Short mmCIF file of C-alpha atoms in Angstrom, two decimals:
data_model
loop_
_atom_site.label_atom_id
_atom_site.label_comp_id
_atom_site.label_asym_id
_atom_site.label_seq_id
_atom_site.Cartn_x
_atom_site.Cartn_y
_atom_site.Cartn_z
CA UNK A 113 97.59 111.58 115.29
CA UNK A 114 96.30 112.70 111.96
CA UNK A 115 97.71 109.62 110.42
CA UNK A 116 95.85 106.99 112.79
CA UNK A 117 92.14 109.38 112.86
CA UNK A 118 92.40 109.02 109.44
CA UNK A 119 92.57 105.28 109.58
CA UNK A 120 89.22 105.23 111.52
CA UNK A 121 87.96 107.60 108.97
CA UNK A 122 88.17 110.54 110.76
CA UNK A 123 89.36 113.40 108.41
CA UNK A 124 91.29 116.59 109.55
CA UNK A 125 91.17 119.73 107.91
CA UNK A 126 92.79 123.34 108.15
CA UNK A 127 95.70 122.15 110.34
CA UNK A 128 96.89 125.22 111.99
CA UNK A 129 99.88 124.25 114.01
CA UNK A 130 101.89 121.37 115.08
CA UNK A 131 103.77 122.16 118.01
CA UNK A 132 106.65 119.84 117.37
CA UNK A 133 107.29 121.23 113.80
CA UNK A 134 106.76 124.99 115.41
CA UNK A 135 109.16 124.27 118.58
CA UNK A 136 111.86 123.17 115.94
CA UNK A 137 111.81 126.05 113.76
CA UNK A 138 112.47 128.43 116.88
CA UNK A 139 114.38 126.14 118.83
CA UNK A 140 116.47 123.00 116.25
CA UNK A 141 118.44 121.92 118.85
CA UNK A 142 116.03 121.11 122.04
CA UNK A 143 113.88 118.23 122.56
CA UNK A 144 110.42 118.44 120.79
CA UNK A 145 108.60 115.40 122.17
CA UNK A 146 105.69 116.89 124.36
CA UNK A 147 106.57 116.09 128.11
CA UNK A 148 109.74 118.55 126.95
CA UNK A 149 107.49 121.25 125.57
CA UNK A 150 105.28 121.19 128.60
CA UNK A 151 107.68 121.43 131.04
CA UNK A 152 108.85 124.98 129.44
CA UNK A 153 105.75 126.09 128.39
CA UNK A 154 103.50 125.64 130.87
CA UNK A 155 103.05 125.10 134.49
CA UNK A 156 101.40 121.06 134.35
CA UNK A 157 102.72 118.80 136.30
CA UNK A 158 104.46 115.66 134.82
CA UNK A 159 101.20 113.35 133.99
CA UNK A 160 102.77 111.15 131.31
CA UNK A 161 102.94 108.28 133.91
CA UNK A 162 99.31 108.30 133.63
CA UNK A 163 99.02 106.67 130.66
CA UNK A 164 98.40 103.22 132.44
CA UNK A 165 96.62 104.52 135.36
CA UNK A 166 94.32 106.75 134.07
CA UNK A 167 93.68 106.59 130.39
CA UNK A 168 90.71 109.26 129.84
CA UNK A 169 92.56 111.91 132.37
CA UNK A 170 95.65 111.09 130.64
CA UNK A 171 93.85 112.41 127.07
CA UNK A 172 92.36 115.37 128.32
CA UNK A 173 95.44 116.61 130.11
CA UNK A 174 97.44 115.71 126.25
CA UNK A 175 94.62 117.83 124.67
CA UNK A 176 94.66 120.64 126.97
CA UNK A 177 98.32 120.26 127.33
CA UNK A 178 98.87 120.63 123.39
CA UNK A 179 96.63 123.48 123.16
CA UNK A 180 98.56 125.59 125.98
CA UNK A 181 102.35 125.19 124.32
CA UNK A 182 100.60 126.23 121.02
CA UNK A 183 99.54 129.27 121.98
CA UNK A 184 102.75 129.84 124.07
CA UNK A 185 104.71 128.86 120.79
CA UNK A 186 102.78 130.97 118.47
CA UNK A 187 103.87 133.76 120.41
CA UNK A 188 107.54 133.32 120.53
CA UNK A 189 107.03 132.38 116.48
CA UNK A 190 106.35 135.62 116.59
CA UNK A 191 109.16 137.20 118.76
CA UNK A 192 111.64 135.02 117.16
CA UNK A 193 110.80 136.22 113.56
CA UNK A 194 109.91 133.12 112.33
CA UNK A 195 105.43 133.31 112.51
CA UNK A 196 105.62 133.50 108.80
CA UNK A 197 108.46 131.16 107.66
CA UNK A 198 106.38 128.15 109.50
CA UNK A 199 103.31 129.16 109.02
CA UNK A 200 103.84 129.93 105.35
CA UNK A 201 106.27 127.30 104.56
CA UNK A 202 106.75 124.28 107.24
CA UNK A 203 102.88 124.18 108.11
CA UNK A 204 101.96 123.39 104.66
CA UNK A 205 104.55 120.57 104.32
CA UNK A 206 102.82 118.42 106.58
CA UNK A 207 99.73 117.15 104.89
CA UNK A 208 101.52 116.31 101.74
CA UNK A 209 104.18 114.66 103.19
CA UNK A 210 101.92 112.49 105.12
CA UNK A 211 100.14 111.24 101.76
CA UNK A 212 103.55 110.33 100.26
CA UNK A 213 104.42 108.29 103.38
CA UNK A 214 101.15 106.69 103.57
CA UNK A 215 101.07 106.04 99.98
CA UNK A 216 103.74 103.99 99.93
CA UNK A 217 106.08 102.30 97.12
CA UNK A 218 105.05 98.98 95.75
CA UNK A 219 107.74 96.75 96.45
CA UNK A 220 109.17 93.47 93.85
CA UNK A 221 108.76 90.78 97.23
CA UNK A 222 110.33 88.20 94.68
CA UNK A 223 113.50 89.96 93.76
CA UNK A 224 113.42 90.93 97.78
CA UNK A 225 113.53 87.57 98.73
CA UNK A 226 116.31 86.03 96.29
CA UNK A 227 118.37 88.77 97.16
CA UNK A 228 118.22 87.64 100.94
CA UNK A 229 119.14 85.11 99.63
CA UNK A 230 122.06 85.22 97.75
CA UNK A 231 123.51 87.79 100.69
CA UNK A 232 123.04 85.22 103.11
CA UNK A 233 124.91 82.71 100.90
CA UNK A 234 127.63 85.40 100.61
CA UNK A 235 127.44 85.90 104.27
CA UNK A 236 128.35 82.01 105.25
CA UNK A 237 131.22 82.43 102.03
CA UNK A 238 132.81 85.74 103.90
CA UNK A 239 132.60 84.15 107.56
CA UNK A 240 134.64 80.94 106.12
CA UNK A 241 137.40 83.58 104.70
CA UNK A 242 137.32 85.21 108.25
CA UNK A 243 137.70 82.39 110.21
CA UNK A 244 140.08 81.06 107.51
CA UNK A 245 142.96 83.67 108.00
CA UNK A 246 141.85 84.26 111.82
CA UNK A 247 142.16 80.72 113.02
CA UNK A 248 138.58 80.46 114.56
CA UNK A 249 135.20 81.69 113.88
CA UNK A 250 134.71 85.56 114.29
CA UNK A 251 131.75 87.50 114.22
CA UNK A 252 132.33 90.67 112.39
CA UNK A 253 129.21 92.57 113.72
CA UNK A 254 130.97 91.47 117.28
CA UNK A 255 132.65 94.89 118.22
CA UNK A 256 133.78 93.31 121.49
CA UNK A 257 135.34 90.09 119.39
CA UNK A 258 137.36 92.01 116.78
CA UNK A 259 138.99 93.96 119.55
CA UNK A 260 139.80 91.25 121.64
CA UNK A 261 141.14 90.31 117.90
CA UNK A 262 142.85 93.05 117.19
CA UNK A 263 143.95 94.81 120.12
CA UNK A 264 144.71 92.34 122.37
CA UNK A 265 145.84 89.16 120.01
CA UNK A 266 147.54 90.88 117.17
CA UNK A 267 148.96 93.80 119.56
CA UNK A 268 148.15 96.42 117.27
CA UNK A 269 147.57 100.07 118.21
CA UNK A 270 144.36 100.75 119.68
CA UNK A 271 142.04 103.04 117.86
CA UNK A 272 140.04 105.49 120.10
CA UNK A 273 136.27 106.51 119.30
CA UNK A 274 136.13 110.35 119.03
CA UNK A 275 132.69 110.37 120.41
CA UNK A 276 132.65 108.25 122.98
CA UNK A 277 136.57 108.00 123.83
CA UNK A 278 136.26 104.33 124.28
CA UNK A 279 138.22 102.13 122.11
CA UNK A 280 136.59 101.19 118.61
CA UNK A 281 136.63 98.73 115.32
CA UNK A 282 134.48 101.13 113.33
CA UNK A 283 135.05 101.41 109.56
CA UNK A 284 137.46 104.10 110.37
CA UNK A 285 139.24 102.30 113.06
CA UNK A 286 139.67 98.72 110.61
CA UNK A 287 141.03 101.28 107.40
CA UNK A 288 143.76 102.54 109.41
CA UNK A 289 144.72 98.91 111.03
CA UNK A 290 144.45 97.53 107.05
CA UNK A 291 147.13 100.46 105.84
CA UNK A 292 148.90 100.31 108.79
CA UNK A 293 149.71 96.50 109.14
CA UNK A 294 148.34 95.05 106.36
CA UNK A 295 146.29 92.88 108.21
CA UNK A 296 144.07 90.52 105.67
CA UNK A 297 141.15 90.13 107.78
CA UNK A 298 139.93 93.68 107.23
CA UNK A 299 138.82 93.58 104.09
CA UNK A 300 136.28 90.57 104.45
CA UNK A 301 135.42 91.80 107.81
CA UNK A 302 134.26 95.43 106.25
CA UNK A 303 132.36 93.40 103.33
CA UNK A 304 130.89 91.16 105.41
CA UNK A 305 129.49 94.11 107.25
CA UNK A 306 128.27 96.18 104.37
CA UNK A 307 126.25 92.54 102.84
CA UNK A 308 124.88 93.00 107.14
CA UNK A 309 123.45 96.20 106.63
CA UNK A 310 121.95 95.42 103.11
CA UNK A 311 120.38 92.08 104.86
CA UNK A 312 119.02 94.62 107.43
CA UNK A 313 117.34 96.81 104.78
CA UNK A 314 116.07 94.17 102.47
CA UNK A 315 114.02 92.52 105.99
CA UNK A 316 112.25 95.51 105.56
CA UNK A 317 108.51 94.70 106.54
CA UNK A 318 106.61 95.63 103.71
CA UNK A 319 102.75 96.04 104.22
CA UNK A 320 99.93 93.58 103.29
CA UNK A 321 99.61 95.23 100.19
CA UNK A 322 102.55 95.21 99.22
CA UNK A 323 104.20 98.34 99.88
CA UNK A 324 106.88 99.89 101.77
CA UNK A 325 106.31 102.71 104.01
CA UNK A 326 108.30 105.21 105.79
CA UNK A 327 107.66 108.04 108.27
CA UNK A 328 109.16 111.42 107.00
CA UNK A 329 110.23 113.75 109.91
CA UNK A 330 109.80 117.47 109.22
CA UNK A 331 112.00 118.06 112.33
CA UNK A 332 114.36 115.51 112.14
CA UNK A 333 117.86 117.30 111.64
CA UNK A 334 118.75 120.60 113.54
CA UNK A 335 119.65 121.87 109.72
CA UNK A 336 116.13 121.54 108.43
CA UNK A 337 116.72 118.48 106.35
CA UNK A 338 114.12 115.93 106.23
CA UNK A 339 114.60 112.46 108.09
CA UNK A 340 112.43 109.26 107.92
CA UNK A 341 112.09 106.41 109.77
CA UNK A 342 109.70 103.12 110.13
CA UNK A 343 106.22 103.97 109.52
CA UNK A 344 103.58 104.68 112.76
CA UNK A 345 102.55 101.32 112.23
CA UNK A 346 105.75 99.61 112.67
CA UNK A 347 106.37 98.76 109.13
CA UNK A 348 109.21 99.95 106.75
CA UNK A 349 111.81 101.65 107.26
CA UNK A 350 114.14 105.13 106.27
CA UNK A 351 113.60 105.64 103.09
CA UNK A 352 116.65 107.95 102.38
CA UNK A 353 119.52 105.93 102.24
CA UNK A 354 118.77 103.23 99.76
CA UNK A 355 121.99 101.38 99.56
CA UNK A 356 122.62 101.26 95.77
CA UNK A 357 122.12 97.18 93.85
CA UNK A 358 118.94 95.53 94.35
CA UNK A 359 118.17 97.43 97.41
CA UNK A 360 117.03 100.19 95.49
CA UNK A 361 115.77 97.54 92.42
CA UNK A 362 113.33 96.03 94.36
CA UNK A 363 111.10 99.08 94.27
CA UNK A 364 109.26 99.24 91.34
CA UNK A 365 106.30 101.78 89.45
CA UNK A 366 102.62 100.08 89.74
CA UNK A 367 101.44 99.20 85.93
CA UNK A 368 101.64 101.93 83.69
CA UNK A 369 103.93 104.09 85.25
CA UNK A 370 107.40 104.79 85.52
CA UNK A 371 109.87 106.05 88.27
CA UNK A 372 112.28 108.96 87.75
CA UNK A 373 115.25 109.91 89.11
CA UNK A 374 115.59 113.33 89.60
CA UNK A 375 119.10 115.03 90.75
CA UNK A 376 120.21 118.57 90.85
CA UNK A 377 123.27 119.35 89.05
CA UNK A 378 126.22 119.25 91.51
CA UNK A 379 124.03 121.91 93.78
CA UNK A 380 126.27 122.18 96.70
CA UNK A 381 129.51 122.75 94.22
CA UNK A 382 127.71 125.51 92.17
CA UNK A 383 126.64 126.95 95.87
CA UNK A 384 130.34 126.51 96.66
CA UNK A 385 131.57 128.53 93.59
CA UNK A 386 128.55 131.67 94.39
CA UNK A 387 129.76 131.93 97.98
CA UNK A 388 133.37 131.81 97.19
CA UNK A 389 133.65 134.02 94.77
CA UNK A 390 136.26 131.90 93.10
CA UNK A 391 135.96 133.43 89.26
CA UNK A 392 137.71 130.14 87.84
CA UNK A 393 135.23 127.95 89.72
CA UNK A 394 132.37 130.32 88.69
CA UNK A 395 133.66 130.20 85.26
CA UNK A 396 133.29 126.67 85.08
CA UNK A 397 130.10 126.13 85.96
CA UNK A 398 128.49 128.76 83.50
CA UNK A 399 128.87 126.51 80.86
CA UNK A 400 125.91 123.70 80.42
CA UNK A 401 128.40 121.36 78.32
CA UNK A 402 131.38 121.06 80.27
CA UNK A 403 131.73 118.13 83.04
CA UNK A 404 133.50 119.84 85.69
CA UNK A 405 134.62 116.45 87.27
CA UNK A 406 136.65 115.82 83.85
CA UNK A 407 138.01 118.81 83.65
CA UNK A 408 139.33 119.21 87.37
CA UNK A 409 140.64 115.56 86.46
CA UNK A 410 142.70 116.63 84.07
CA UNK A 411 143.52 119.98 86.09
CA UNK A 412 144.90 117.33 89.01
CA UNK A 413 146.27 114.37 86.52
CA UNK A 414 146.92 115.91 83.38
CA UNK A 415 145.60 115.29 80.31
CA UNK A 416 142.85 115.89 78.23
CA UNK A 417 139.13 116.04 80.21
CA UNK A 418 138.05 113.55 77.78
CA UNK A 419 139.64 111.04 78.55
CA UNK A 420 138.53 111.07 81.69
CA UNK A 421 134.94 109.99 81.41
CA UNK A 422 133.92 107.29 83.37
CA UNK A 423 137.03 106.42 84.76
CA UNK A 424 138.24 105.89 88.49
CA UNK A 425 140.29 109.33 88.56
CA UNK A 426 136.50 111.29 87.73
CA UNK A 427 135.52 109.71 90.33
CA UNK A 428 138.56 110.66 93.00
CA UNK A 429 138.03 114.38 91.58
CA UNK A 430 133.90 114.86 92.04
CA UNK A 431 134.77 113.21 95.92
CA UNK A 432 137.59 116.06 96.22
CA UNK A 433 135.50 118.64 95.26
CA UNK A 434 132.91 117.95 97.59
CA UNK A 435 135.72 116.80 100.51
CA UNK A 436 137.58 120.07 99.64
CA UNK A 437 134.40 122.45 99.59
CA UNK A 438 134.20 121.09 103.29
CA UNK A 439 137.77 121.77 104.20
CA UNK A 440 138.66 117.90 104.69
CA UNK A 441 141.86 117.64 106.47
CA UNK A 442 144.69 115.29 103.86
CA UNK A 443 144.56 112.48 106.59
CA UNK A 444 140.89 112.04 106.65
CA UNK A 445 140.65 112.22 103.14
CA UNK A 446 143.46 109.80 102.65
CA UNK A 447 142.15 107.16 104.69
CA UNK A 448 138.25 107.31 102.79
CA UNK A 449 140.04 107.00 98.99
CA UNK A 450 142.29 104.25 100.36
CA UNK A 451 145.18 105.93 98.83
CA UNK A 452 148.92 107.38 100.29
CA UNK A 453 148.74 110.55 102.45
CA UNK A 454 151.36 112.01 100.59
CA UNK A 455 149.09 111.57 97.29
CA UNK A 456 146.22 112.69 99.18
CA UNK A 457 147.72 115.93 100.32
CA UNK A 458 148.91 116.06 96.84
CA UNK A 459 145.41 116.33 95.33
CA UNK A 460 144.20 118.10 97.92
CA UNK A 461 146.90 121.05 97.64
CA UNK A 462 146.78 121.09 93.71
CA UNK A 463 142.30 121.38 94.13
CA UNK A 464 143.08 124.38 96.72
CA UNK A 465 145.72 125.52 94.58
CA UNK A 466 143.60 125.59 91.54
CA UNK A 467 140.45 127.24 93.11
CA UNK A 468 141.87 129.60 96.26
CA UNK A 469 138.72 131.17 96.75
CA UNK A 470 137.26 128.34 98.60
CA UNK A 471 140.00 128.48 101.61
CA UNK A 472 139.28 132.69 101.32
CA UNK A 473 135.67 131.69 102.00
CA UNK A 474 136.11 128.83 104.81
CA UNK A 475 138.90 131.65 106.30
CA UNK A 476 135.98 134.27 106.77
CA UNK A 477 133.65 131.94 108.07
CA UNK A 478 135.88 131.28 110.72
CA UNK A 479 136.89 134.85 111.52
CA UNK A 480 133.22 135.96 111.43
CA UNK A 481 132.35 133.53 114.07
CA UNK A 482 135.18 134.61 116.11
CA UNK A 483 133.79 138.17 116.02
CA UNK A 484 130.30 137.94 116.09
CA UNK A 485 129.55 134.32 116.59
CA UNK A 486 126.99 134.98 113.90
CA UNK A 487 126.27 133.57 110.51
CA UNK A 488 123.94 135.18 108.04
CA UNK A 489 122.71 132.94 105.18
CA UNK A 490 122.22 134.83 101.77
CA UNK A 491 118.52 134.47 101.93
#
């Protein structure tokens, strides 16, 4: 709302509550959309449908509406302990956040467009492969074609969606039917796929002035992350997941400026090591100089941690520490290196092995929550 008065040059000052930020921080898990809070908060009847009946009695009841489940909300802010954490903290958020998002990033439409292009060139190269070692044309963004393909043609064993318990060719699904038969078709099915989703990002409608906007979403995760999505007017897109290549190159700093990457250093690992009280893994990180993804390289392959800069088996030790820190079972993590289970439980073991703290930590999560069904966070 703020974002569209503004457009008509309507300014807002001293926001004192939004009641779909507020709802979230008492309650992450329920719907926050306003024909939810209404329904629990007050005693309205349903008047949404009178949107195209009734347009002025439709925005009163909205304003009245709004006001009500604020000051029903403020009061269980209040009861729930959490007045000062959103007033104090998430409240403030929201005007700043909404001047990032509707400043923008100016966006390089010329290296946008050739890189269209050259993915749609490798998109006709990757469907020729397919249909080369299929027999017939196949589309690989077809879920109901590559199981037909799959499933019923080849014979292979079915693959069953967790979620949903219907039968799947997810990423997932294709990985196990490529190290379980071999099958060739998987990997320029998958690659295909991947060059789909960048063509997806890089249509990306950018603004008339050349920018690319996003909406960010104070509420948007029940963990208190932020989300985005397209902008409120229907341009852009999440901003978040950037695939990495020219997807992330087309964004560039307006004249005279520069962008910067900022990154904390390996934050969830060094939580890891504080919380687990592992002394080897705290020991490790309380040196600036050392690269703990060399060293537990070494620790898992042998050698010298210097010889392991930049190389493939860094790279299979920073994803175990993060896969082990989450208590990955050997299979999973298997399957996402695309290496042997045997190796995988290998690493895995030898990691655990190494740091035993960690599995001490995940053990007393778990017994905690059997007791009390309670976790409390050290803040």
């Amino acid at each position: 709302d703020i974002t569209y008065l503004k457009r008509y040059g309507v300014g807002i000052e001293n926001l004192w509550l939004d009641t779909m930020n507020a709802h979230h921080v008492i309650y992450p898990e329920f719907p926050k959309g306003l024909d939810f809070l209404v329904s629990i908060y007050t005693r309205f009847p349903y008047y949404k449908d009178k949107i195209g009946i009734s347009r002025w009695e439709y925005n009163a009841l909205d304003a009245v509406a709004t006001y009500t489940v604020a000051m029903e909300i403020e009061k269980e802010l209040k009861a729930f302990g959490t007045h000062s954490f959103y007033h104090d903290f998430i409240n403030k958020l929201i005007i700043p956040y909404m001047e990032v998002q509707n400043e923008g990033v100016k966006c390089d439409l010329k290296v946008k467009q050739e890189a269209l292009q050259r993915i749609e060139a490798e998109e006709k190269r990757l469907a020729k492969e397919i249909e080369k070692i299929v027999g017939y044309p196949l589309n690989p963004n077809s879920p109901k074609q590559l199981q037909k393909y799959f499933y019923e043609e080849r014979g292979y064993k079915t693959y069953i969606d967790r979620k949903t318990g219907k039968p799947t060719t997810n990423e997932e699904a294709l990985l196990r039917i490529k190290r379980r038969y071999g099958d060739p078709a998987v990997d320029p099915i998958l690659e295909y796929r991947a060059q789909s989703k960048l063509k997806g990002f890089l249509k990306t409608k950018v603004d008339a002035d050349g920018r690319i906007r996003t909406a960010y979403i104070i509420s948007g995760t029940k963990t208190g992350r932020l989300a985005s999505k397209e902008h409120v007017y229907g341009s852009g897109t999440n901003l978040q997941n950037i695939p990495r290549g020219v997807s992330r190159e087309m964004f560039i700093a307006e004249e005279g400026n520069v962008l910067i990457g900022a990154d904390l250093s390996q934050a969830e690992a060094r939580i890891v090591a504080c919380l687990s009280k592992d002394p080897k893994l705290i020991e490790l990180f309380s040196s600036r100089d050392r690269d703990i993804h060399s060293e537990n390289a070494a620790l898992i392959f042998g050698g010298n941690p210097a010889d392991y800069k930049g190389t493939k088996e860094r790279q299979i030790a920073k994803n175990t520490t993060h896969a082990a820190n989450y208590d990955i079972s050997y299979k999973s993590y298997s399957l996402d290196l695309g290496i042997p289970e045997k190796e995988g439980k290998r690493i895995l073991e030898t990691y655990h092995n190494l740091y035993p703290g960690i599995r001490r930590d995940h053990r007393w999560v778990q017994e905690e929550l059997r007791k009390t069904r309670t976790l409390v966070t050290p803040f």
